[in-house]
PDB file of C-alpha atoms in Angstrom:
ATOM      1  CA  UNK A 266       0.000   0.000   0.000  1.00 66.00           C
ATOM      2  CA  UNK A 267       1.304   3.083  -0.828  1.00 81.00           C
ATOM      3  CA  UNK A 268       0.600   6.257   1.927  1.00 85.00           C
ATOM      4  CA  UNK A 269       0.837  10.336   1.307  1.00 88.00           C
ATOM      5  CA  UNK A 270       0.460  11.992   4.336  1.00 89.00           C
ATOM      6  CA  UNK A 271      -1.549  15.449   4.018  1.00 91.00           C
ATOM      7  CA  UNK A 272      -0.570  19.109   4.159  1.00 91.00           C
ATOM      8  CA  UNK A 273       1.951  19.744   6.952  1.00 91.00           C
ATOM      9  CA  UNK A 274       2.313  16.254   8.139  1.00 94.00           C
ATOM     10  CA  UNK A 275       5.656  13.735   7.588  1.00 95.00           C
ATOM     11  CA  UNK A 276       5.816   9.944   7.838  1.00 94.00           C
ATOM     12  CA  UNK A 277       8.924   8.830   9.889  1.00 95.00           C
ATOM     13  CA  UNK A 278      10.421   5.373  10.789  1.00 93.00           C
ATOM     14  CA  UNK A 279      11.824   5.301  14.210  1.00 90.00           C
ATOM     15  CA  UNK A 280      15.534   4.418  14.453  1.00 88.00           C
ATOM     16  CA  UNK A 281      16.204   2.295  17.367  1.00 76.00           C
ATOM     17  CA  UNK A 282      19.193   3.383  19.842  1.00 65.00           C
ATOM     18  CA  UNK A 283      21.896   1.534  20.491  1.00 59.00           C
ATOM     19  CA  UNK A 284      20.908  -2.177  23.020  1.00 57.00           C
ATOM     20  CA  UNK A 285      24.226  -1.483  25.058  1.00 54.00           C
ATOM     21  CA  UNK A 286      25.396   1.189  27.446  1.00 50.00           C
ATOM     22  CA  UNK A 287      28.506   3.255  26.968  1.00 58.00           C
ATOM     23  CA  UNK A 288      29.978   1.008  29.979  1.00 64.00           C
ATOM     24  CA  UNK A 289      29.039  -1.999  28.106  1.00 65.00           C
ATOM     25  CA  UNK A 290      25.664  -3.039  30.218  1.00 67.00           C
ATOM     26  CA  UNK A 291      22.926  -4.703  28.143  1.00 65.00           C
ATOM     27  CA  UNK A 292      19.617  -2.911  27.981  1.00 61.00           C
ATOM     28  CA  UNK A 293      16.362  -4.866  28.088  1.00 61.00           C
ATOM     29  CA  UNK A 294      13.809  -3.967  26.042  1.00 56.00           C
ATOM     30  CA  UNK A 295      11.380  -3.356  29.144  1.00 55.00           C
ATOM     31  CA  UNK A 296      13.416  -0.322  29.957  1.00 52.00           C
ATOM     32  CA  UNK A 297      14.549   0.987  26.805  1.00 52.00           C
ATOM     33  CA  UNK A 298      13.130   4.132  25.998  1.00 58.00           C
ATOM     34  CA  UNK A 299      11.415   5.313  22.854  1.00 63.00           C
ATOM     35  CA  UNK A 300      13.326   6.808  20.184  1.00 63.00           C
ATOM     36  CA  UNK A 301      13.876  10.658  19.454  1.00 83.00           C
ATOM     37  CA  UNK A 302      15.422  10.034  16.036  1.00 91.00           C
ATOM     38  CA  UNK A 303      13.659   8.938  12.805  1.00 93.00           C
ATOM     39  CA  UNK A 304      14.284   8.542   9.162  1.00 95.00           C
ATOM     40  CA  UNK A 305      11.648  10.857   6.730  1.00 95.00           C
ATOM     41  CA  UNK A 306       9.715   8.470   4.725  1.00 94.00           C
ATOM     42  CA  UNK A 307       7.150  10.289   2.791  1.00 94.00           C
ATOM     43  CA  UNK A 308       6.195  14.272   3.447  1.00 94.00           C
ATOM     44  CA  UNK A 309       2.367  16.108   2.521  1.00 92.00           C
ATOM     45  CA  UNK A 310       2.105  18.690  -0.210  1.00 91.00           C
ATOM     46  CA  UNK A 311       2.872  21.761   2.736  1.00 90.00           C
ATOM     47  CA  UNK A 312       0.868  24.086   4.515  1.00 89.00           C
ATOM     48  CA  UNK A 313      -1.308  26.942   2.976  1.00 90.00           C
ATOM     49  CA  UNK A 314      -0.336  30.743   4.393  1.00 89.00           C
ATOM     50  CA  UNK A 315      -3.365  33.374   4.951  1.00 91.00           C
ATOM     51  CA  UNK A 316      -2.801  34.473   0.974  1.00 93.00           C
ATOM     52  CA  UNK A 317      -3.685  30.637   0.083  1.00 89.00           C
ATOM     53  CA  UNK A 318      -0.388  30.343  -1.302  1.00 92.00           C
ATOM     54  CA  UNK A 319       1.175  26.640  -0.812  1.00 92.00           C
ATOM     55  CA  UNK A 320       4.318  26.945   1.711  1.00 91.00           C
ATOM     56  CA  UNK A 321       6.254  23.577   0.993  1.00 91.00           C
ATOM     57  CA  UNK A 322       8.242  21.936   3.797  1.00 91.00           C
ATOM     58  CA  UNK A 323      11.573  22.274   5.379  1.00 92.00           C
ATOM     59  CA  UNK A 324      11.893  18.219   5.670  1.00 93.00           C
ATOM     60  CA  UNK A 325      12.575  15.878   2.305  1.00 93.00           C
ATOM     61  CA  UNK A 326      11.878  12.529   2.290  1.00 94.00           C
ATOM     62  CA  UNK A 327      15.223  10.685   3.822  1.00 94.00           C
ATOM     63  CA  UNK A 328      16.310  13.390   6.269  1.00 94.00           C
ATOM     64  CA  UNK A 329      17.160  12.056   9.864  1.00 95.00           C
ATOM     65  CA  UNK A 330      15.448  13.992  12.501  1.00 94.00           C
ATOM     66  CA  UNK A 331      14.886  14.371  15.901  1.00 93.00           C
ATOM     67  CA  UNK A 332      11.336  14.885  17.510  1.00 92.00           C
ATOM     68  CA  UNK A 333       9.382  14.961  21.091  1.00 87.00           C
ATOM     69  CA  UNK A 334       9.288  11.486  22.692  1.00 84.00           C
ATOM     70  CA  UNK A 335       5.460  11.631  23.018  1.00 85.00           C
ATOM     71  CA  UNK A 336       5.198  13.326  19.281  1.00 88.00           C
ATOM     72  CA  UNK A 337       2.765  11.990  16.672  1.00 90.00           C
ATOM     73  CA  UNK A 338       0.614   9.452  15.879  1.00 92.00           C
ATOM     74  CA  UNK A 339       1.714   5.478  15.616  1.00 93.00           C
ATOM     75  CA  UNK A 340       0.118   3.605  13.145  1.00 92.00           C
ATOM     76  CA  UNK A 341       1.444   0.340  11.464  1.00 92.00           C
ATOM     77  CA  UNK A 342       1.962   0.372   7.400  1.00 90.00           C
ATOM     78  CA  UNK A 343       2.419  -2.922   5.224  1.00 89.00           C
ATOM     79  CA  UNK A 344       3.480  -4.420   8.893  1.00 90.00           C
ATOM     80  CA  UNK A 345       5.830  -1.735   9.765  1.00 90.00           C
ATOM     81  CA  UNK A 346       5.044   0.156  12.567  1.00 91.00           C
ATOM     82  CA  UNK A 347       5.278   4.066  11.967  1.00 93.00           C
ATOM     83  CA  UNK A 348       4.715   7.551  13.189  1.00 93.00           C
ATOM     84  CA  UNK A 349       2.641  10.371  11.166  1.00 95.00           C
ATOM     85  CA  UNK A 350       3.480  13.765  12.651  1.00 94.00           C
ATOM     86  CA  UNK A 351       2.609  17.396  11.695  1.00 94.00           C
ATOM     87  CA  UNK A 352       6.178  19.433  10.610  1.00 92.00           C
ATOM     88  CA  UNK A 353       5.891  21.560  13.934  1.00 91.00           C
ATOM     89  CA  UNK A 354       6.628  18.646  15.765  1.00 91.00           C
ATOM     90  CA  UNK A 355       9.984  18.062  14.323  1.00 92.00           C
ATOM     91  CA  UNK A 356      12.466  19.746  16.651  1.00 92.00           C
ATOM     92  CA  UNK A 357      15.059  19.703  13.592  1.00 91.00           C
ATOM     93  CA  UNK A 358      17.575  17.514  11.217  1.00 93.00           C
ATOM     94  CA  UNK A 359      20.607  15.749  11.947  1.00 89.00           C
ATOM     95  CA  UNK A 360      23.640  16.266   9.769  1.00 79.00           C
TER      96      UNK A 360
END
């Protein structure tokens, strides 16, 4: 199935964190905590300003960004569990 999020909003696949510790120490999945950093998979059309002119978005499909640990909306695509999230919410892009 393909998916095209709307207007302002950007599909993102989470990118797990690392299982070990910097000292080495195995973390189990119970206390893990949700990742901050995702891959853009597919971004809406933009946003329309008070002229009803289309502003596109800063984000591109591939760019690795960080976001609010409680931001957007999970939902699971073709078996792959992903988050749909409205441009505000992306706090910016990694390298």
């Amino acid at each position: 199935m393909s998916f095209r999020p709307l207007h302002d909003r950007v599909l993102v696949r989470r990118i797990e964190q690392e299982e070990k510790s910097a000292g080495g120490v195995i973390i189990p999945d119970t206390v893990k905590e949700k990742p901050i950093e995702g891959k853009v998979v597919s971004v809406g059309s933009g946003s329309r300003d008070e002229s009803g002119k289309l502003v596109p978005l800063d984000v591109k499909v591939g760019d690795r960004i960080l976001f609010g640990k409680w931001s957007g909306t999970e939902v699971k695509i073709d078996g792959e569990d992903l988050l749909i999230m409205k441009e505000s919410d992306v706090m910016g892009v990694v390298g």
